[in-house]
Amino acid sequence: MAELVHPEACQLATLIVEEQLGPICKEICALLLRKGYQTLFELAKTSGCPRAELYDALLVLTQHNCIQPFVLEQEEGAKTSPQTVFQPDLLAILHRLRSARCLLHIADTWKGTNGQDETKIAEAIVEGLLENGRLTSQQIYRNVAGKLGCAVDDSTKATKKLLCQLISSHYVERAPPANLTLPKPAIHPDAMAKGRGISAVAKAQEEQAANLRRLDKVSYGRDRFRIPSDLRLDDGHSAAESALKRQKLSHSASTEALDMGTDPILWRVCYEEFNRSFRHAACIAMISQARDEEAAAIASAILTKTRHFETRLKEQESQPLSAAMIKASLEEMMQSGEEVSPIHDVDAVLREIERDDLEMMTSSTGGPDGTMYQVQLDTCINLARLKTIESIVGARFGLLGLRIWRALFLSGQLEQKTIQDMAIGDQKDTRQLLYGMLKGGFMAVTEIPKSADRAASRTFYTWRVRRDIVSERIGLDMVHSMFNIASRLHTESLLNLELVQQLESGNTTILKTHRQQVSHLTGARDLLESSLFRMDELNSVFNDF
Amino acid sequence: MAPKTELSPLEERILKVLRGHPEGLADEDLNEKLEGTTSEGRVEAINKLLSIHRLSILQTSAGLAYKGIEADEALRFKGLTQDDHLVYQAIKDAGNKGIWTKELRYKTGLQQQQQVTKILKNLEQRSLVKSVKGIMHASRKLYMLYELQPAKELTGGAWYNKNNFDKEFVDVIQRLTYKFIQDFPESSLDEIVNFLQEKQVSTEVLDAKDIASIVRTLDFEGKIEIVDRDDVDVFRPALLAIPETNPFTSVPCGVCPVISECTPSGPISPATCVYFQKWLEF
């Protein structure tokens, strides 16, 4: 969804910010989403907000990772102070809807490994970061102690250990510094100027900026999940390793000094890693549905073992693993207490995988370790999308509509008469459904004129389905639907604002007289919130994975 | 009643030879069988028989061929004018696909609709032609020879009953076919055809092509899969069925016909949506 800057997505983001951070933050956020990046001066001028409120709003938005500041470099000897540009992070705002899911995932991931207490600490760390946006390590210790109801000193050691584990697992990352190069603004292809090229000077400047961005990416990529020394030293095991490593790491002494106290490091939740885990879960769910639990368990073993080799979210396939390594991975998962379906005969399941018609898992021979197996992540996600699209077509247009859509999807470009014969439908119904699906964005029509005047009576009309376009359209409709649900939830709360306030204050006298209203409001909120939660899961398949 | 026109011996002989070849006889073969006759005599006899409609000429791949017409049948053409024959010939050329009056006027050059209507009425009374209605244009009458069966494109085939699409019949055949595939996974088309024919579900004979189209619709509904086993297509229940519902279709927006017109401040908005209202009423 990095390229998705659609009105519906911006509206949803604005609503989320209003609900969670207040109306002033909402105004500033909406302005930034509309205009792209803005300086402080531009924001003050266009928003009309008093300076103090503007500063506070920007601080809050930055704290909660809704915007990212970029300090622009100045030439040497410049008399004015360096300018800061603020850019909205649409994805980060939309991912705030996923907070509950992230917490559930942490509860499940840490459940069987280190005991119940450590699971609670890990949840508390992530919950604190989700609530507060960015925190230093000290702030994290205090936050966790507060949630657990114990003294800071009592829980610091365990918190530090879990924090290191979360950083190593990439669930927590360093917040990017403000001195990164401003990203290149995304320009719509149709907006590119035609004919006149850019000047040589502009070209050189752009090349220089691109080089700086590459350097920034490398340096931030290196530091993003690096555990600073203050987190490592207190742990005995880590201290011994650190002492040996300090000799090798002498070139990073200046960075170590920075870590110790000159600029406190701010930590935040890394949604990319959570999305990767959710993507894996979606693939495993598809394999479980198409085959069985045993195949899903093997897929889970492969993905767990090869997670570290994935360098980006949308990997096409996992790294290949041999049968022996798969068995070892399954063994490790069972010993760590993870819920894995027991497999009586792993080799038999692997042989079945070799014959998989759907190719969600594939095998290759010829390696030194024998047959290697890998999960085709892209295939699994595409299959999940296809089944969802077909389900939507069936629900919106009925069985005949589904037959027509799949006939076109499987057969390519067809005329109406041929579609009618293949789908065995009535002529009138077929035509009505074809135009209905055309309007809904589920198919396209091509004109093939027989004469130069393109007269309708002498033109062939052929129909076809473009899966990528349909997928994109469904993704947008999903975001639109999520905005509608969130908006309705907001409206229901506003309509019953007085009642909501009295509910929150616990006024029992009012509760008795407005029982029916309370019941309706509670039910409506539960239904809307649960629908939003489930919609976000499905939306991630189309827009994030 | 046999025409009273007397036939010469040569004419009788020609008809007798042609009776032995109901599919028609080429010109050369007819000449061989009429040994001892002169070419002028044969030409005169053939022309006479053509004029009294006891003979018709066919165009085959080998050239011209002659076909005899019985006396009773020839009586049906008695009294027909040249325009009547013109219309009849145009209808005959159209075969089992039929021809409608506008096209008839174009092909025959007869511009007067009343004239064409009168001729068609005359031909229908003589049981030479009949009118049928196709499924593509229900209001348009098509004319074809009386003895021909209309083409499948006109009648719609096995799935149409009196030019109306028989949805219930299609559903019944689909259900039976799907049940058979569920009970016997990886069954072939021949096995399904045999099963349905044994069941005798239809008074009309369903051929393999009709059953194949039913099986294909089950594939399009996502209920079955087609798998290649030794170069033969076999059918099995789908490994990955299409879910009936999902989180998107469970909310009103997922099945809303006007979602593209829905805006927060517009006449159709989430705050005022009637579908949301009904959904939240419980």
Coordinates of C-alpha atoms in Angstrom, one line a residue, chain A:
Chain A
M1 CA 0.0 0.0 0.0
A2 CA 3.0 2.3 -0.2
E3 CA 1.8 3.7 -3.5
L4 CA -1.8 3.9 -2.3
V5 CA -2.7 7.6 -1.8
H6 CA -6.3 7.4 -2.6
P7 CA -9.0 9.7 -1.2
E8 CA -10.6 6.9 0.7
A9 CA -7.4 5.9 2.4
C10 CA -6.7 9.6 3.3
Q11 CA -10.2 10.0 4.7
L12 CA -9.8 6.8 6.8
A13 CA -6.4 8.0 8.1
T14 CA -7.9 11.4 9.0
L15 CA -10.7 9.8 10.9
I16 CA -8.3 7.5 12.8
V17 CA -6.2 10.5 13.8
E18 CA -9.3 12.5 14.9
E19 CA -10.6 9.5 17.0
Q20 CA -7.2 8.9 18.7
L21 CA -5.4 12.2 18.8
G22 CA -8.0 14.9 18.6
P23 CA -9.4 17.4 16.2
I24 CA -6.4 19.7 15.9
C25 CA -4.1 16.8 15.0
K26 CA -6.8 15.8 12.5
E27 CA -6.7 19.2 10.8
I28 CA -2.9 19.2 10.5
C29 CA -2.8 15.6 9.3
A30 CA -5.5 16.2 6.7
L31 CA -3.6 19.2 5.4
L32 CA -0.4 17.2 5.1
L33 CA -2.1 14.3 3.4
R34 CA -3.7 16.6 1.0
K35 CA -0.5 18.7 0.2
G36 CA 2.3 16.2 0.8
Y37 CA 5.2 17.5 2.8
Q38 CA 5.1 21.0 4.3
T39 CA 7.4 23.3 6.2
L40 CA 6.4 24.8 9.5
F41 CA 5.8 28.2 7.9
E42 CA 3.6 26.7 5.2
L43 CA 1.6 24.8 7.8
A44 CA 1.1 27.8 9.9
K45 CA -0.1 29.8 6.9
T46 CA -2.5 27.2 5.5
S47 CA -3.9 25.7 8.7
G48 CA -4.6 29.0 10.4
C49 CA -3.9 27.4 13.8
P50 CA -2.2 29.4 16.5
R51 CA 1.5 28.7 16.7
A52 CA 1.4 27.0 20.1
E53 CA -1.3 24.6 19.1
L54 CA 0.4 23.9 15.8
Y55 CA 3.7 23.0 17.6
D56 CA 1.8 20.7 20.0
A57 CA -0.1 19.0 17.2
L58 CA 3.1 18.4 15.3
L59 CA 4.8 17.0 18.3
V60 CA 1.9 14.7 19.1
L61 CA 1.8 13.5 15.4
T62 CA 5.5 12.9 15.4
Q63 CA 5.5 11.1 18.7
H64 CA 2.8 8.8 17.4
N65 CA 4.7 8.2 14.1
C66 CA 1.9 9.7 12.0
I67 CA 4.3 12.2 10.5
Q68 CA 8.1 12.1 10.0
P69 CA 10.1 15.3 10.3
F70 CA 13.1 15.9 7.9
V71 CA 15.6 18.6 8.7
L72 CA 16.8 20.1 5.5
E73 CA 20.5 20.5 5.1
Q74 CA 21.8 24.0 4.8
E75 CA 24.8 25.4 3.0
E76 CA 27.7 26.4 5.1
G77 CA 27.5 30.0 6.3
A78 CA 23.8 30.2 6.0
K79 CA 22.3 32.8 8.3
T80 CA 18.8 31.3 8.8
S81 CA 18.1 28.3 11.0
P82 CA 17.7 24.9 9.3
Q83 CA 14.2 24.2 8.0
T84 CA 12.2 21.2 9.0
V85 CA 9.8 19.6 6.6
F86 CA 7.0 17.3 7.8
Q87 CA 5.8 14.4 5.7
P88 CA 2.7 12.3 6.6
D89 CA 3.1 8.5 6.9
L90 CA -0.2 7.2 5.6
L91 CA 0.7 3.6 6.1
A92 CA 1.7 4.1 9.7
I93 CA -1.6 5.9 10.5
L94 CA -3.7 3.1 8.8
H95 CA -1.7 0.4 10.7
R96 CA -2.9 1.9 14.0
L97 CA -6.1 -0.1 13.3
R98 CA -4.0 -3.2 13.6
S99 CA -2.8 -2.6 17.2
A100 CA -5.1 -5.2 18.8
R101 CA -4.0 -7.8 16.2
C102 CA -0.3 -7.0 16.9
L103 CA -0.9 -7.5 20.7
L104 CA -2.7 -10.8 20.1
H105 CA 0.2 -11.9 17.9
I106 CA 2.8 -11.2 20.6
A107 CA 0.7 -13.0 23.1
D108 CA 0.6 -16.1 20.8
T109 CA 4.3 -15.9 19.7
W110 CA 5.7 -15.6 23.2
K111 CA 3.2 -18.0 24.8
G112 CA 5.2 -21.2 24.7
T113 CA 8.7 -20.0 24.8
N114 CA 9.7 -18.4 28.1
G115 CA 6.8 -18.7 30.4
Q116 CA 3.7 -16.6 31.2
D117 CA 5.6 -13.8 33.0
E118 CA 7.8 -13.0 30.0
T119 CA 4.8 -13.1 27.7
K120 CA 3.1 -10.4 29.9
I121 CA 6.3 -8.3 29.8
A122 CA 6.6 -8.6 26.0
E123 CA 2.9 -7.6 25.7
A124 CA 3.4 -4.7 28.0
I125 CA 6.4 -3.4 26.0
V126 CA 4.5 -3.6 22.7
E127 CA 1.3 -2.2 24.3
G128 CA 3.3 0.8 25.7
L129 CA 4.9 1.5 22.4
L130 CA 1.5 1.2 20.6
E131 CA -0.1 3.6 23.1
N132 CA 2.7 6.1 23.2
G133 CA 4.2 5.9 19.7
R134 CA 7.9 6.4 20.5
L135 CA 9.7 5.8 23.8
T136 CA 13.2 5.7 25.1
S137 CA 14.4 2.5 26.9
Q138 CA 14.0 4.2 30.3
Q139 CA 10.5 5.2 29.5
I140 CA 9.7 1.7 28.4
Y141 CA 11.0 0.3 31.8
R142 CA 8.8 2.8 33.7
N143 CA 5.8 2.1 31.5
V144 CA 6.1 -1.7 31.9
A145 CA 6.5 -1.4 35.6
G146 CA 3.4 0.7 35.8
K147 CA 1.4 -1.9 33.8
L148 CA 2.6 -4.8 35.9
G149 CA 2.1 -2.9 39.1
C150 CA 5.6 -3.4 40.4
A151 CA 8.6 -1.2 41.1
V152 CA 10.8 -0.2 38.2
D153 CA 13.9 -1.7 39.6
D154 CA 12.2 -5.1 40.0
S155 CA 11.2 -5.4 36.4
T156 CA 14.0 -3.6 34.6
K157 CA 16.2 -6.6 34.0
A158 CA 13.4 -8.8 32.6
T159 CA 12.1 -5.9 30.5
K160 CA 15.6 -5.2 29.1
K161 CA 15.9 -8.8 28.1
L162 CA 12.5 -8.9 26.5
L163 CA 13.2 -5.6 24.7
C164 CA 16.4 -7.0 23.3
Q165 CA 14.5 -10.1 22.1
L166 CA 11.8 -8.0 20.5
I167 CA 14.4 -5.8 18.7
S168 CA 16.3 -9.0 17.5
S169 CA 13.0 -10.4 16.2
H170 CA 12.4 -7.0 14.5
Y171 CA 9.1 -6.3 16.2
V172 CA 10.6 -3.1 17.7
E173 CA 12.9 -0.8 15.7
R174 CA 14.6 2.5 16.2
A175 CA 12.6 5.5 15.1
P176 CA 14.3 7.1 12.1
P177 CA 16.3 10.2 12.8
A178 CA 15.2 13.6 11.5
N179 CA 18.4 14.2 9.5
L180 CA 17.5 11.7 6.7
T181 CA 17.2 13.0 3.2
L182 CA 13.7 13.9 2.2
P183 CA 12.2 11.2 0.0
K184 CA 11.5 11.9 -3.6
P185 CA 8.0 13.2 -4.0
A186 CA 5.7 10.7 -5.7
I187 CA 4.4 12.2 -9.0
H188 CA 1.5 10.7 -11.0
P189 CA 2.8 9.5 -14.3
D190 CA 0.2 11.6 -16.2
A191 CA 1.5 14.7 -14.4
M192 CA 5.0 14.4 -16.0
A193 CA 5.9 17.4 -18.3
K194 CA 6.1 16.4 -21.9
G195 CA 8.7 17.6 -24.3
R196 CA 10.9 19.8 -22.2
G197 CA 13.6 17.9 -20.4
I198 CA 15.1 18.9 -17.0
S199 CA 18.2 21.0 -17.0
A200 CA 21.6 19.5 -16.4
V201 CA 21.9 21.3 -13.0
A202 CA 18.6 19.9 -11.8
K203 CA 19.6 16.5 -13.1
A204 CA 22.8 16.6 -11.1
Q205 CA 21.0 17.8 -8.0
E206 CA 18.5 15.0 -8.3
E207 CA 21.3 12.5 -8.8
Q208 CA 23.1 13.8 -5.7
A209 CA 19.8 13.6 -3.7
A210 CA 19.3 10.0 -4.9
N211 CA 22.8 9.1 -3.8
L212 CA 22.1 10.6 -0.4
R213 CA 18.9 8.7 -0.1
R214 CA 20.8 5.5 -0.8
L215 CA 23.3 6.2 1.8
D216 CA 20.6 7.1 4.3
K217 CA 18.9 3.8 3.5
V218 CA 22.1 1.9 4.2
S219 CA 22.9 3.7 7.4
Y220 CA 19.4 3.6 8.8
G221 CA 19.1 -0.1 7.7
R222 CA 22.3 -0.8 9.6
D223 CA 21.1 1.0 12.8
R224 CA 17.5 0.1 12.7
F225 CA 17.6 -3.1 14.7
R226 CA 21.0 -2.6 16.3
I227 CA 20.9 -3.2 20.0
P228 CA 22.8 -0.4 21.9
S229 CA 25.3 -1.3 24.5
D230 CA 23.2 0.0 27.4
L231 CA 20.7 -2.7 26.6
R232 CA 23.4 -5.4 26.3
L233 CA 25.8 -4.7 29.2
D234 CA 23.7 -5.7 32.2
D235 CA 23.0 -9.2 30.9
G236 CA 25.9 -11.5 32.1
H237 CA 25.8 -13.7 29.1
S238 CA 25.8 -10.7 26.7
A239 CA 28.5 -8.9 28.6
A240 CA 31.0 -11.7 28.0
E241 CA 30.2 -11.6 24.3
S242 CA 30.3 -7.8 24.3
A243 CA 33.8 -7.8 25.8
L244 CA 35.1 -10.0 23.0
K245 CA 33.2 -8.1 20.4
R246 CA 34.4 -4.6 21.5
Q247 CA 37.8 -5.2 20.0
K248 CA 36.2 -6.0 16.6
L249 CA 33.7 -3.1 16.9
S250 CA 36.3 -0.4 17.6
H251 CA 35.3 1.5 14.4
S252 CA 31.8 2.0 15.8
A253 CA 33.1 3.6 19.1
S254 CA 31.6 6.9 18.2
T255 CA 28.2 5.3 17.6
E256 CA 28.5 3.5 20.9
A257 CA 29.1 6.8 22.6
L258 CA 26.0 8.2 21.0
D259 CA 24.0 5.3 22.2
M260 CA 25.1 5.8 25.8
G261 CA 23.6 9.1 26.4
T262 CA 24.1 12.1 24.0
D263 CA 20.9 11.4 22.0
P264 CA 18.5 9.0 23.5
I265 CA 17.3 6.4 21.1
L266 CA 13.6 6.3 20.5
W267 CA 12.0 2.9 19.9
R268 CA 8.8 2.2 18.1
V269 CA 6.8 -0.8 16.9
C270 CA 7.9 -2.1 13.5
Y271 CA 4.7 -2.8 11.6
E272 CA 6.6 -4.4 8.7
E273 CA 7.6 -7.4 10.8
F274 CA 4.1 -7.8 12.2
N275 CA 2.8 -7.7 8.6
R276 CA 5.3 -10.3 7.6
S277 CA 4.1 -12.6 10.4
F278 CA 0.5 -11.9 9.3
R279 CA 1.4 -12.7 5.7
H280 CA 2.9 -16.0 6.7
A281 CA -0.2 -16.8 8.8
A282 CA -2.4 -16.0 5.7
C283 CA -0.3 -18.4 3.6
I284 CA -0.4 -21.1 6.2
A285 CA -4.2 -20.7 6.5
M286 CA -4.5 -21.1 2.7
I287 CA -2.4 -24.2 2.7
S288 CA -4.4 -25.6 5.6
Q289 CA -7.7 -25.0 3.7
A290 CA -6.5 -26.4 0.4
R291 CA -4.6 -29.4 1.7
D292 CA -4.7 -30.3 5.4
E293 CA -3.2 -29.4 8.8
E294 CA -0.1 -31.5 8.3
A295 CA 0.9 -29.7 5.1
A296 CA 0.2 -26.4 7.0
A297 CA 2.5 -27.5 9.8
I298 CA 5.3 -28.2 7.3
A299 CA 4.8 -24.8 5.7
S300 CA 4.9 -23.2 9.2
A301 CA 8.2 -25.0 9.9
I302 CA 9.7 -23.8 6.6
L303 CA 8.6 -20.2 7.2
T304 CA 9.8 -20.2 10.8
K305 CA 13.2 -21.5 9.9
T306 CA 13.8 -19.3 6.9
R307 CA 12.3 -16.1 8.3
H308 CA 15.8 -14.5 8.8
F309 CA 16.6 -14.8 5.1
E310 CA 13.6 -12.6 4.1
T311 CA 14.9 -9.1 3.3
R312 CA 11.6 -7.5 2.3
L313 CA 7.9 -7.9 3.1
K314 CA 6.7 -9.1 -0.3
E315 CA 9.0 -12.1 -0.9
Q316 CA 7.9 -14.3 -3.7
E317 CA 9.0 -17.5 -2.1
S318 CA 10.6 -18.8 1.0
Q319 CA 14.2 -20.1 1.0
P320 CA 14.3 -23.9 0.2
L321 CA 14.8 -26.3 3.0
S322 CA 15.7 -30.0 2.9
A323 CA 13.5 -32.7 4.5
A324 CA 16.0 -33.1 7.3
M325 CA 15.9 -29.4 8.2
I326 CA 12.1 -29.4 8.0
K327 CA 12.0 -32.3 10.5
A328 CA 14.5 -30.5 12.8
S329 CA 12.4 -27.3 12.6
L330 CA 9.2 -29.2 13.5
E331 CA 11.0 -30.7 16.4
E332 CA 12.2 -27.3 17.6
M333 CA 8.7 -25.9 17.3
M334 CA 7.1 -28.7 19.3
Q335 CA 9.8 -28.5 22.0
S336 CA 9.3 -24.7 22.4
G337 CA 5.6 -25.4 23.1
E338 CA 4.2 -24.0 19.9
E339 CA 0.8 -25.4 18.7
V340 CA 1.8 -27.6 15.8
S341 CA -0.2 -30.5 14.4
P342 CA 1.6 -33.7 15.1
I343 CA 2.7 -35.4 11.9
H344 CA 3.0 -39.2 11.9
D345 CA 4.9 -39.5 8.6
V346 CA 6.6 -36.4 7.4
D347 CA 8.1 -38.0 4.3
A348 CA 4.6 -39.1 3.1
V349 CA 3.3 -35.5 3.5
L350 CA 6.4 -34.2 1.6
R351 CA 5.7 -36.6 -1.2
E352 CA 2.1 -35.3 -1.4
I353 CA 3.6 -31.8 -1.6
E354 CA 5.6 -32.8 -4.6
R355 CA 2.3 -33.6 -6.4
D356 CA 0.6 -30.3 -5.4
D357 CA -1.5 -29.1 -8.4
L358 CA -2.0 -25.7 -6.9
E359 CA 1.8 -25.2 -6.4
M360 CA 1.5 -23.4 -3.1
M361 CA 4.5 -25.5 -2.0
T362 CA 7.0 -26.7 -4.5
S363 CA 10.0 -29.0 -4.5
S364 CA 13.2 -29.1 -6.4
T365 CA 15.8 -31.8 -6.8
G366 CA 19.4 -31.9 -7.6
G367 CA 20.8 -30.2 -4.5
P368 CA 23.5 -31.7 -2.2
D369 CA 20.9 -32.2 0.5
G370 CA 18.4 -34.0 -1.7
T371 CA 14.9 -32.7 -2.5
M372 CA 14.4 -29.1 -1.2
Y373 CA 10.9 -27.7 -0.4
Q374 CA 9.8 -24.1 -0.3
V375 CA 6.6 -22.2 0.2
Q376 CA 5.4 -20.1 -2.7
L377 CA 4.2 -17.0 -0.8
D378 CA 3.1 -15.1 -3.8
T379 CA 1.0 -18.0 -5.1
C380 CA -0.7 -18.4 -1.7
I381 CA -1.5 -14.7 -1.5
N382 CA -2.7 -14.6 -5.1
L383 CA -4.9 -17.6 -4.4
A384 CA -6.3 -16.0 -1.3
R385 CA -7.1 -12.8 -3.3
L386 CA -8.7 -14.8 -6.1
K387 CA -11.0 -16.8 -3.7
T388 CA -12.0 -13.5 -2.0
I389 CA -12.8 -11.9 -5.3
E390 CA -14.9 -14.9 -6.4
S391 CA -16.7 -14.8 -3.1
I392 CA -17.5 -11.1 -3.6
V393 CA -18.7 -11.7 -7.1
G394 CA -20.9 -14.6 -6.0
A395 CA -22.4 -12.5 -3.2
R396 CA -23.0 -9.4 -5.3
F397 CA -24.2 -11.0 -8.6
G398 CA -25.4 -14.5 -7.7
L399 CA -24.4 -17.9 -9.1
L400 CA -24.9 -16.9 -12.7
G401 CA -22.7 -13.8 -12.2
L402 CA -20.0 -16.0 -10.7
R403 CA -20.2 -18.4 -13.6
I404 CA -19.9 -15.6 -16.1
W405 CA -17.0 -14.0 -14.3
R406 CA -15.1 -17.3 -13.9
A407 CA -15.8 -18.2 -17.5
L408 CA -14.2 -15.0 -18.7
F409 CA -11.4 -15.3 -16.2
L410 CA -10.5 -18.8 -17.4
S411 CA -11.2 -18.3 -21.1
G412 CA -10.0 -14.8 -21.9
Q413 CA -11.9 -12.5 -24.2
L414 CA -15.4 -13.7 -25.3
E415 CA -18.5 -12.3 -26.9
Q416 CA -21.8 -12.1 -25.1
K417 CA -23.4 -15.0 -26.9
T418 CA -20.5 -17.3 -26.2
I419 CA -20.5 -16.3 -22.5
Q420 CA -24.2 -17.0 -22.4
D421 CA -23.7 -20.4 -23.8
M422 CA -20.8 -21.3 -21.6
A423 CA -22.5 -20.0 -18.4
I424 CA -25.9 -21.5 -19.4
G425 CA -27.9 -18.4 -18.7
D426 CA -30.8 -16.4 -20.0
Q427 CA -29.9 -13.8 -22.6
K428 CA -31.5 -10.9 -20.7
D429 CA -30.0 -11.9 -17.4
T430 CA -26.6 -12.4 -18.9
R431 CA -26.6 -9.0 -20.5
Q432 CA -27.8 -7.3 -17.3
L433 CA -25.1 -9.0 -15.2
L434 CA -22.3 -8.2 -17.7
Y435 CA -23.2 -4.5 -17.6
G436 CA -23.6 -4.7 -13.8
M437 CA -20.1 -6.2 -13.4
L438 CA -18.7 -3.7 -15.9
K439 CA -20.1 -0.8 -13.7
G440 CA -18.7 -2.5 -10.6
G441 CA -15.2 -2.7 -12.1
F442 CA -15.1 -6.5 -12.3
M443 CA -14.6 -6.7 -16.0
A444 CA -13.8 -4.7 -19.1
V445 CA -15.3 -4.5 -22.6
T446 CA -13.4 -4.1 -25.9
E447 CA -14.9 -2.7 -29.1
I448 CA -13.8 -4.3 -32.3
P449 CA -15.4 -2.2 -35.1
K450 CA -15.9 -3.7 -38.5
S451 CA -16.3 -0.4 -40.3
A452 CA -14.5 2.9 -39.9
D453 CA -17.6 4.7 -38.6
R454 CA -17.6 2.4 -35.5
A455 CA -21.4 2.0 -35.8
A456 CA -22.8 -0.1 -33.0
S457 CA -24.6 -2.4 -35.3
R458 CA -21.3 -3.2 -37.1
T459 CA -19.1 -3.6 -34.0
F460 CA -18.1 -6.6 -32.0
Y461 CA -18.1 -6.3 -28.3
T462 CA -15.9 -8.7 -26.3
W463 CA -15.6 -9.0 -22.6
R464 CA -12.7 -9.9 -20.5
V465 CA -11.4 -9.9 -16.9
R466 CA -8.2 -8.3 -15.8
R467 CA -7.4 -9.8 -12.5
D468 CA -4.8 -7.2 -11.4
I469 CA -7.2 -4.4 -12.1
V470 CA -10.1 -6.1 -10.3
S471 CA -7.8 -6.8 -7.3
E472 CA -6.8 -3.2 -7.1
R473 CA -10.4 -2.1 -7.3
I474 CA -11.5 -4.5 -4.5
G475 CA -8.6 -3.2 -2.4
L476 CA -9.8 0.3 -2.8
D477 CA -13.4 -0.7 -2.1
M478 CA -12.2 -2.4 1.1
V479 CA -10.5 0.8 2.3
H480 CA -13.7 2.7 1.4
S481 CA -15.8 0.2 3.3
M482 CA -13.4 0.5 6.4
F483 CA -13.8 4.3 6.3
N484 CA -17.6 3.9 6.1
I485 CA -17.6 1.5 9.1
A486 CA -15.3 3.9 11.1
S487 CA -17.4 6.8 10.1
R488 CA -20.7 5.1 11.1
L489 CA -19.1 4.2 14.5
H490 CA -18.1 7.8 15.0
T491 CA -21.7 8.9 14.0
E492 CA -23.3 6.4 16.4
S493 CA -21.1 7.7 19.2
L494 CA -21.9 11.4 18.4
L495 CA -25.7 10.7 18.1
N496 CA -25.6 9.2 21.6
L497 CA -22.9 11.5 23.0
E498 CA -24.7 12.3 26.2
L499 CA -25.5 8.7 26.8
V500 CA -21.9 7.7 26.1
Q501 CA -20.7 10.2 28.6
Q502 CA -23.1 9.0 31.2
L503 CA -22.1 5.4 30.5
E504 CA -18.5 6.3 31.1
S505 CA -19.3 8.2 34.3
G506 CA -21.4 5.1 35.5
N507 CA -24.6 7.0 36.2
T508 CA -26.9 4.1 37.0
T509 CA -30.1 6.2 37.2
I510 CA -29.8 7.1 33.5
L511 CA -28.9 3.6 32.5
K512 CA -32.3 2.2 33.7
T513 CA -34.4 4.7 31.8
H514 CA -32.3 4.4 28.6
R515 CA -31.9 0.6 28.7
Q516 CA -33.0 -0.1 25.1
Q517 CA -30.8 2.7 23.8
V518 CA -27.8 1.5 25.7
S519 CA -28.4 -2.0 24.4
H520 CA -28.6 -0.8 20.8
L521 CA -25.5 1.4 21.2
T522 CA -23.5 -1.3 22.8
G523 CA -24.5 -3.9 20.2
A524 CA -23.9 -1.5 17.3
R525 CA -20.4 -0.5 18.6
D526 CA -19.5 -4.2 19.1
L527 CA -20.7 -5.1 15.6
L528 CA -19.0 -2.2 13.9
E529 CA -15.7 -2.6 15.8
S530 CA -15.5 -6.4 15.2
S531 CA -16.3 -5.8 11.5
L532 CA -13.6 -3.2 11.3
F533 CA -11.2 -5.6 12.9
R534 CA -12.1 -8.4 10.5
M535 CA -12.1 -6.1 7.5
D536 CA -8.5 -5.0 8.3
E537 CA -7.4 -8.6 8.2
L538 CA -8.9 -9.1 4.8
N539 CA -7.7 -5.6 3.6
S540 CA -4.1 -6.5 4.5
V541 CA -4.3 -9.4 2.0
F542 CA -5.1 -7.0 -0.8
N543 CA -3.2 -3.9 0.1
D544 CA -0.3 -4.9 2.3
F545 CA 0.8 -8.3 1.3

